[in-house]
Coordinates of N, CA and C in Angstrom, one line a residue:
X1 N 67.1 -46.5 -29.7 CA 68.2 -45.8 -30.3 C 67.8 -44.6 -31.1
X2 N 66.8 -44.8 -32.0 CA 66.2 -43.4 -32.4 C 65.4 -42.8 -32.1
X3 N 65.2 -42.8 -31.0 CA 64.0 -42.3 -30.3 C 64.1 -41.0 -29.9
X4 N 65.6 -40.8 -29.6 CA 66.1 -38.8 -29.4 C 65.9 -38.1 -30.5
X5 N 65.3 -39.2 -32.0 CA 65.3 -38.1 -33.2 C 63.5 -37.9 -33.7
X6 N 63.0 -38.7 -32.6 CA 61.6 -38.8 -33.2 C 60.5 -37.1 -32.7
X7 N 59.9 -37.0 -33.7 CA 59.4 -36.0 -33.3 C 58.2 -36.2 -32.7
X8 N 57.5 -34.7 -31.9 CA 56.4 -34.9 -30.9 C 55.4 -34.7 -31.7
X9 N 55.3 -34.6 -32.8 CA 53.6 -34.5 -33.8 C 54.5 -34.6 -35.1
X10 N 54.2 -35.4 -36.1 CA 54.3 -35.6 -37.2 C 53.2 -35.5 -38.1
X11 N 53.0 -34.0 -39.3 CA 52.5 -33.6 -39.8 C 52.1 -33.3 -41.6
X12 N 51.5 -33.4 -42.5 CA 51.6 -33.6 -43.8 C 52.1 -32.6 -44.3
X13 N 51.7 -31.1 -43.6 CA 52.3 -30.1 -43.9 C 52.5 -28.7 -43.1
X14 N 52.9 -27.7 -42.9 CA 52.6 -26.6 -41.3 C 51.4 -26.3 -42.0
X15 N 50.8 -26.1 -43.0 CA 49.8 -25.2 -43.5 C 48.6 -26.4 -43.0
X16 N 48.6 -27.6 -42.1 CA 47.6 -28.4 -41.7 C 47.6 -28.3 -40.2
X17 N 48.8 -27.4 -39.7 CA 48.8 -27.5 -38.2 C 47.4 -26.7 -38.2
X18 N 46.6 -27.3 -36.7 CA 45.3 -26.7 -35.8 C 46.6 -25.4 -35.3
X19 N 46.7 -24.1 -35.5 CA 47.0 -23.2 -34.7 C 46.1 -22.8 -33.3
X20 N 45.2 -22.8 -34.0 CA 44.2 -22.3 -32.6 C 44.5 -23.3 -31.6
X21 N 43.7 -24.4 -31.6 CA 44.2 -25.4 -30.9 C 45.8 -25.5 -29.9
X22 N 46.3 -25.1 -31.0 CA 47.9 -25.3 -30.1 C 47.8 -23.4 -29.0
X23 N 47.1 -22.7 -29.5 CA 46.9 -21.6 -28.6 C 45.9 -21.8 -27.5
X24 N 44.8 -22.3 -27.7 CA 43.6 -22.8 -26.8 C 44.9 -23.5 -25.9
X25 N 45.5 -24.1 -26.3 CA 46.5 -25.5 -25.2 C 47.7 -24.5 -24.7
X26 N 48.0 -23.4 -24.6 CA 48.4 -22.4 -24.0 C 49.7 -22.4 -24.7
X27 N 50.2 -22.1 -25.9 CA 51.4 -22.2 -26.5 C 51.3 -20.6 -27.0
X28 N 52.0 -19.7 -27.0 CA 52.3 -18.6 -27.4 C 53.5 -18.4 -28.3
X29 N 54.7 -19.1 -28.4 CA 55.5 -18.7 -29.4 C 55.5 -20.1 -30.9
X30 N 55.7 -19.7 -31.5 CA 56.3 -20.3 -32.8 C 57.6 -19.8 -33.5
X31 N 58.3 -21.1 -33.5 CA 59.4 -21.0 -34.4 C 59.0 -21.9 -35.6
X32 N 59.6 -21.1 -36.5 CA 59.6 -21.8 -37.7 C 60.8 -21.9 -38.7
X33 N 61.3 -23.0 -39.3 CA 62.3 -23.1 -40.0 C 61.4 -22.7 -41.5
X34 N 62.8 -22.1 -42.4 CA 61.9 -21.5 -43.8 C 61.8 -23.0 -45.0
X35 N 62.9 -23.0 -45.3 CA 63.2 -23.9 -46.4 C 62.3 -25.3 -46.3
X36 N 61.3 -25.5 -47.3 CA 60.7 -26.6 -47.6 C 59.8 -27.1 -46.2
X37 N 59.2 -25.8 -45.1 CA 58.7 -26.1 -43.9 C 57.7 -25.0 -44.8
X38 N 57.8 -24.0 -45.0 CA 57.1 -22.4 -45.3 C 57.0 -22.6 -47.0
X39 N 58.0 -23.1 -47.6 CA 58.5 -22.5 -48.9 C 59.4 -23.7 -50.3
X40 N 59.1 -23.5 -51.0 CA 60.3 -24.5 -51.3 C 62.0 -24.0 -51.1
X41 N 63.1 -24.4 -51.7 CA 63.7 -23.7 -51.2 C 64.8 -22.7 -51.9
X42 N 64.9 -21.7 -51.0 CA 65.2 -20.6 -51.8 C 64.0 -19.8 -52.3
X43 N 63.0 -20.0 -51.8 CA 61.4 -19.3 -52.5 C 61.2 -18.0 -51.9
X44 N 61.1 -16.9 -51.9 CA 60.8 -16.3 -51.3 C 59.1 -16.8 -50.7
X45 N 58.6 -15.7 -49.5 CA 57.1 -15.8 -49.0 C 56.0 -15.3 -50.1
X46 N 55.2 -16.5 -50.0 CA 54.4 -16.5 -51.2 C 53.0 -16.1 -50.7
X47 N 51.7 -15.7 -51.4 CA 50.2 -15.7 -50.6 C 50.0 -16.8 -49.6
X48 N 50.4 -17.6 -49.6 CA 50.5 -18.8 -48.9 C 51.2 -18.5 -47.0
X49 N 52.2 -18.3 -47.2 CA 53.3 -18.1 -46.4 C 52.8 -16.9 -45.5
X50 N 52.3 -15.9 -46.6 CA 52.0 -14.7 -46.3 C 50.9 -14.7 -45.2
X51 N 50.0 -15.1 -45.8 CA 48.6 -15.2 -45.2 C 48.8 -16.3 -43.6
X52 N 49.6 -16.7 -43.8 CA 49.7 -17.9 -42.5 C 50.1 -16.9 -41.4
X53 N 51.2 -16.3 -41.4 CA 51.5 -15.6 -40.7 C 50.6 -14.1 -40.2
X54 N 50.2 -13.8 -40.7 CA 49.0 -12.7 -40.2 C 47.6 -13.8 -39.7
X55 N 47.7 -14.7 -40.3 CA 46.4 -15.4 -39.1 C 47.4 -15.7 -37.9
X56 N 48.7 -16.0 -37.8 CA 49.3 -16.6 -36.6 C 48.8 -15.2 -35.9
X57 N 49.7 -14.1 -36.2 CA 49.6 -12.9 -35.5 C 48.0 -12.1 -35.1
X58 N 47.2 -12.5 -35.5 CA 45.6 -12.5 -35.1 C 45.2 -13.2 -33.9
X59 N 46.0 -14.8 -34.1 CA 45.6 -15.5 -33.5 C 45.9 -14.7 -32.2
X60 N 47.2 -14.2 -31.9 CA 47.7 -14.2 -30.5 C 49.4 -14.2 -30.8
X61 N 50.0 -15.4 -31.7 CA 51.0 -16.2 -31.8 C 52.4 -15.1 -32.3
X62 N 53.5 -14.9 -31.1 CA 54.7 -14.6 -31.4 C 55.1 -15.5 -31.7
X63 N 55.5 -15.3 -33.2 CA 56.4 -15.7 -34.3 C 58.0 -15.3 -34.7
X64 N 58.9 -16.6 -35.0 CA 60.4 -16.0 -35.1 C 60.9 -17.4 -36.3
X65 N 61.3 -16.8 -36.6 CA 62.2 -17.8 -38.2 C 63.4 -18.2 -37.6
X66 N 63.5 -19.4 -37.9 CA 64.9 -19.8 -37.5 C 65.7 -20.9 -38.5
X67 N 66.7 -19.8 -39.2 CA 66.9 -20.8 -40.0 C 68.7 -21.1 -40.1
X68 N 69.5 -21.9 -40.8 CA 70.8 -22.4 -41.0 C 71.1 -21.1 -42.1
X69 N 70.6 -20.8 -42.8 CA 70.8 -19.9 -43.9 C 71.1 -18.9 -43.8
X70 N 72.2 -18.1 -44.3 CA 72.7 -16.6 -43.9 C 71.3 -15.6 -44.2
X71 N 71.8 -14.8 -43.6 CA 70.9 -13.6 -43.7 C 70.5 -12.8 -44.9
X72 N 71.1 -12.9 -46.0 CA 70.3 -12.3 -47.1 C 68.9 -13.4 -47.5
X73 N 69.1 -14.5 -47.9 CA 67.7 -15.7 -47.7 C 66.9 -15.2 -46.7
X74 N 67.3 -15.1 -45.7 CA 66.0 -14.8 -44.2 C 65.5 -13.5 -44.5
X75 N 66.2 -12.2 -44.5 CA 65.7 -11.4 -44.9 C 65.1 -11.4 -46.3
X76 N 65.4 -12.0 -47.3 CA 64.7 -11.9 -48.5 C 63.0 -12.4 -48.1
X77 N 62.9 -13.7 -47.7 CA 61.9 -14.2 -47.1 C 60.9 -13.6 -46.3
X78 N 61.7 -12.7 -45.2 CA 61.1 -11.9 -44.0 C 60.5 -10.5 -44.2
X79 N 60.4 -10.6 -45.5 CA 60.3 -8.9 -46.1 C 58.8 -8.7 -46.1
X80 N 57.8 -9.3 -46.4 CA 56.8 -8.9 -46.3 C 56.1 -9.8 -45.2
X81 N 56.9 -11.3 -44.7 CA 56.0 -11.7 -43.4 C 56.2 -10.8 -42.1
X82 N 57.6 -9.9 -42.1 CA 58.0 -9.4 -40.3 C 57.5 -9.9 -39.2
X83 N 58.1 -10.6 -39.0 CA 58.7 -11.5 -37.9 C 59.7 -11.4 -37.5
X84 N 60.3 -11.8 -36.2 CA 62.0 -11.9 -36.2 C 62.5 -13.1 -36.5
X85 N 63.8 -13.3 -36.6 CA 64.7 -14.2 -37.2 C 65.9 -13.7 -36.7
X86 N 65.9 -15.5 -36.6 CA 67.5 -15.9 -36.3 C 68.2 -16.3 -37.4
X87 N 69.3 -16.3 -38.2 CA 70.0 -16.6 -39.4 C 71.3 -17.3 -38.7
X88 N 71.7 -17.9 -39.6 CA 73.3 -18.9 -39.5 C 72.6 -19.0 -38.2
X89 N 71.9 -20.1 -37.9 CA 71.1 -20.7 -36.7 C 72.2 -22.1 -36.0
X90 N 72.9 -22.7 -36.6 CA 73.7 -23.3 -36.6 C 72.7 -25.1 -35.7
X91 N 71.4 -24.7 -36.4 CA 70.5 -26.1 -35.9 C 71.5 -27.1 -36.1
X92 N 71.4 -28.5 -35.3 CA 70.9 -28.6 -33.7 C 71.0 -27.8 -32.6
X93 N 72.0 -26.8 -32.8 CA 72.8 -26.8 -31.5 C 71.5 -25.7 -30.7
X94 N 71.6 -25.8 -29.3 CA 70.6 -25.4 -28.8 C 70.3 -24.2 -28.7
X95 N 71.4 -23.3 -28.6 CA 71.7 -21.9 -28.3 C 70.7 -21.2 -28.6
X96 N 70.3 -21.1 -30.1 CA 69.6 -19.9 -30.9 C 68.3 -20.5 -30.5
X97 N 67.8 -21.8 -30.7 CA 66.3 -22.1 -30.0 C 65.6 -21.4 -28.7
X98 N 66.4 -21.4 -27.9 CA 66.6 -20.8 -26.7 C 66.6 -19.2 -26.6
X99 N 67.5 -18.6 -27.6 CA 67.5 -17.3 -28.2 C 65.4 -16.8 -28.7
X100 N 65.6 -17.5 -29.5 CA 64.2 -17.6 -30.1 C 63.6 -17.4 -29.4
X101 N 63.4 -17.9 -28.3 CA 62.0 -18.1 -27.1 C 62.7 -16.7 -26.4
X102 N 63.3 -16.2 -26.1 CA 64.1 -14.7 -25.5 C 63.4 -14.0 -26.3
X103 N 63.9 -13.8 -27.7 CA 63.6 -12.5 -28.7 C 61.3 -12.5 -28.5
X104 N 61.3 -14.0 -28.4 CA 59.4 -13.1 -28.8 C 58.7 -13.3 -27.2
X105 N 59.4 -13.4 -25.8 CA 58.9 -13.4 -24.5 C 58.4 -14.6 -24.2
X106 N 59.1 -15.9 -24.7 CA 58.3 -16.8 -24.5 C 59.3 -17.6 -23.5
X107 N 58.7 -18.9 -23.4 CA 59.6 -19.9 -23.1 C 59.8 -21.5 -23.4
X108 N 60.0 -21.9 -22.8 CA 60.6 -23.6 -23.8 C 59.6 -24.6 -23.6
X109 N 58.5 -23.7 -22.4 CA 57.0 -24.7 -22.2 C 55.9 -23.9 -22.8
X110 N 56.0 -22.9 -23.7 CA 54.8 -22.4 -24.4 C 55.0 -22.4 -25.8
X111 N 56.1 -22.6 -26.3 CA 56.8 -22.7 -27.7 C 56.3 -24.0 -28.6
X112 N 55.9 -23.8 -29.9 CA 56.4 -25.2 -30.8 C 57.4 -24.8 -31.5
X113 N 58.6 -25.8 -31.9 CA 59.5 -25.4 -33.4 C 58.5 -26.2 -34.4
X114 N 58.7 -25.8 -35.7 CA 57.9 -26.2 -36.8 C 58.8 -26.2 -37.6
X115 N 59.6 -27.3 -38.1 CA 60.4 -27.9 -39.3 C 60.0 -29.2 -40.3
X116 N 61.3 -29.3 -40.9 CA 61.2 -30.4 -42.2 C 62.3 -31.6 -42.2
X117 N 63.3 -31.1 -41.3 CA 64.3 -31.8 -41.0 C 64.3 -32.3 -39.4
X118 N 64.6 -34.1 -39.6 CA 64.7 -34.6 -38.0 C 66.5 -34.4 -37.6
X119 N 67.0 -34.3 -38.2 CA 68.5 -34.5 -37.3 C 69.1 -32.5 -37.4
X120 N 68.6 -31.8 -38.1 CA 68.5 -30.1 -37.3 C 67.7 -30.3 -36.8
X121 N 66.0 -29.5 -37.4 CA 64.7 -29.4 -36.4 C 64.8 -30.0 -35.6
X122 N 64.4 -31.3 -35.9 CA 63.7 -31.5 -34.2 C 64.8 -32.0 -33.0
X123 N 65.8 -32.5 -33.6 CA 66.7 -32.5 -32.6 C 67.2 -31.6 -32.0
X124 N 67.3 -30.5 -32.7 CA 67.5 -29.7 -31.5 C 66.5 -29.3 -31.1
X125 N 65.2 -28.9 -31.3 CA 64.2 -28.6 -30.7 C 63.9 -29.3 -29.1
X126 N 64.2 -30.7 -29.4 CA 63.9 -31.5 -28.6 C 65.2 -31.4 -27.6
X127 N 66.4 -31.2 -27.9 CA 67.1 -30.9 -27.2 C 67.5 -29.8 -26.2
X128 N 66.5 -28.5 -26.5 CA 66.1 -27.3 -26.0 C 64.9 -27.8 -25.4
X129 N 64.1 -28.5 -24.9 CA 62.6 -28.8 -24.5 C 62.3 -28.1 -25.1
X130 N 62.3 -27.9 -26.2 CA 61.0 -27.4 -26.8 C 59.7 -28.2 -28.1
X131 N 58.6 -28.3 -27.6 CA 57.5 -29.2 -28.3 C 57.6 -28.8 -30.0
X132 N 58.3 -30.1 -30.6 CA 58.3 -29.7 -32.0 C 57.0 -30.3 -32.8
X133 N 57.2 -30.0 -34.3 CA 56.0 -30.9 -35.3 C 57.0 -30.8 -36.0
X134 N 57.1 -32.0 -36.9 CA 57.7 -32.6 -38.4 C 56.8 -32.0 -38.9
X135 N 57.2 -31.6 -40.0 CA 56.1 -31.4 -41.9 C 57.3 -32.2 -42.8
X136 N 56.2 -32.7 -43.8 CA 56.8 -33.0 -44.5 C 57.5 -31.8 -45.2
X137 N 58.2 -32.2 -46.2 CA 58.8 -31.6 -46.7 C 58.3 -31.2 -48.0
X138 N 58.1 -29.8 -48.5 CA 57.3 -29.3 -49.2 C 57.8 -29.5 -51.1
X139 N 58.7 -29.7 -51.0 CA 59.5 -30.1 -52.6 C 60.5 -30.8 -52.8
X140 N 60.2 -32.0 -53.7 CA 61.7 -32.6 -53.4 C 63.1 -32.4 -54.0
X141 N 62.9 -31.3 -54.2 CA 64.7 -30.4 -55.0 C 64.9 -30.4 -53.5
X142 N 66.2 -30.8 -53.3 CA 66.9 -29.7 -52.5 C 68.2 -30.5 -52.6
X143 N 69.1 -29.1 -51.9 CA 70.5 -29.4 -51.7 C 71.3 -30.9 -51.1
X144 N 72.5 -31.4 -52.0 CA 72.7 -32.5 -51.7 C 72.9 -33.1 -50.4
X145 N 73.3 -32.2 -49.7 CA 73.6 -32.7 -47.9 C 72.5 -32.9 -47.5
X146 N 71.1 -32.4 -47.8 CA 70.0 -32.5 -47.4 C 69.1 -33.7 -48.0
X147 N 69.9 -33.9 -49.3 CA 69.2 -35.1 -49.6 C 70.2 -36.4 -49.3
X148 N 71.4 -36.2 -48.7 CA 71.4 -37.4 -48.1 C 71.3 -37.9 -46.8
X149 N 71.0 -36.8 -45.8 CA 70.4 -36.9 -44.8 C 69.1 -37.4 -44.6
X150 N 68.0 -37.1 -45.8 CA 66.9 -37.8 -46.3 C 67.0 -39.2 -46.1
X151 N 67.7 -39.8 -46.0 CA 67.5 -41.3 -46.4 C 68.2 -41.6 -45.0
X152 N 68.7 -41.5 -44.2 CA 68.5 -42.1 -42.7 C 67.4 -41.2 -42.1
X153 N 66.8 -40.2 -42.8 CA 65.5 -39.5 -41.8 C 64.5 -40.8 -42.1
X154 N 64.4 -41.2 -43.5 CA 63.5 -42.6 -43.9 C 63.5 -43.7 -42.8
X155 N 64.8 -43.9 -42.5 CA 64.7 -45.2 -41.2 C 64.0 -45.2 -39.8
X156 N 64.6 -43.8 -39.8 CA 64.1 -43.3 -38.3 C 62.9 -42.9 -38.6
X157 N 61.8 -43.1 -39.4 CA 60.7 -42.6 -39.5 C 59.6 -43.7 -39.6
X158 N 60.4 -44.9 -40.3 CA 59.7 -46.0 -40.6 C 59.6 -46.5 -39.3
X159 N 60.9 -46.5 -38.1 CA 60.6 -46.8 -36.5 C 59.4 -45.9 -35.8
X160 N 59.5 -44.7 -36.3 CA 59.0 -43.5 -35.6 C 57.3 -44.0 -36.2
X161 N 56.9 -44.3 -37.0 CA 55.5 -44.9 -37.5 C 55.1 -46.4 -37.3
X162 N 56.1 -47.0 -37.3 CA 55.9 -48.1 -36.3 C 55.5 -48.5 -35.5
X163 N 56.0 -47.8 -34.2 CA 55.5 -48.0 -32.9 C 54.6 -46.9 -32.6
X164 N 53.9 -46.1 -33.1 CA 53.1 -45.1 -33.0 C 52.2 -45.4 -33.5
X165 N 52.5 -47.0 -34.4 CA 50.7 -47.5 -34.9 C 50.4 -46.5 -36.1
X166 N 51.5 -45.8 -37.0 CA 51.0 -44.7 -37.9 C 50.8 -45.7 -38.9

């Protein structure tokens, strides 16, 4: 039953993903959601953030933000990483995932999405074939819809580590 919400790599944080690795393994785009995936939330890009994304773009790796948040957030965010972005993303739904892999030349078998949330992120990721990673979640402030989504991401995670022997 939860199995459509489980993600394909479950991770402590993006800033631990092997990038190279996922390039060596022929992946060329990244999407990334901002809030509490990159940032806390509401943070603008920090040395942190900053620096991730100019090793991505060294690496090889077309990069695009995709996030629920209107466009002054994404652009506030996107100001010194420049990348593209999609804003009012309207995650799950598959549309803009799909967009995403258009705007940097990729496609839905060379892509990872990289989020913090299972019922946006990775369901729709997974719902777009495209190979996601969970991170945890980088701060635990956040907005109340989000924190009560938290607590059935807990169930589905306790199954999701479960049977994965985590």
């Amino acid at each position: 039953m939860f199995r459509r919400f489980y993600p394909d790599q479950y991770v402590i944080s993006t800033y631990a993903i092997d990038f190279e690795k996922l390039y060596k393994e022929g992946y060329r785009g990244l999407i990334f959601d901002i809030d509490n995936t990159l940032v806390p939330h509401n943070a603008p890009s920090d040395d942190r953030s900053e620096a991730l994304f100019e090793r991505l773009k060294k690496i090889g790796f077309s990069c695009c933000l995709l996030s629920n948040n209107q466009e002054p957030r994404v652009k506030m965010f996107n100001e010194k990483i420049q990348v593209n972005y999609i804003c009012n993303a309207h995650k799950p739904m598959i549309k803009n995932y799909i967009r995403a892999t258009e705007i940097m030349g990729t496609d839905v078998g060379n892509t990872v999405f990289i989020g913090d949330q299972l019922f946006t992120d990775v369901w729709g990721a997974k719902r777009a074939g495209i190979r996601n990673i969970l991170v945890r979640p980088l701060h635990p402030k956040e907005e109340i819809q989000i924190v009560l989504k938290r607590y059935l991401e807990r169930v589905v995670l306790y199954f999701y580590k479960r049977g994965s022997g985590r």
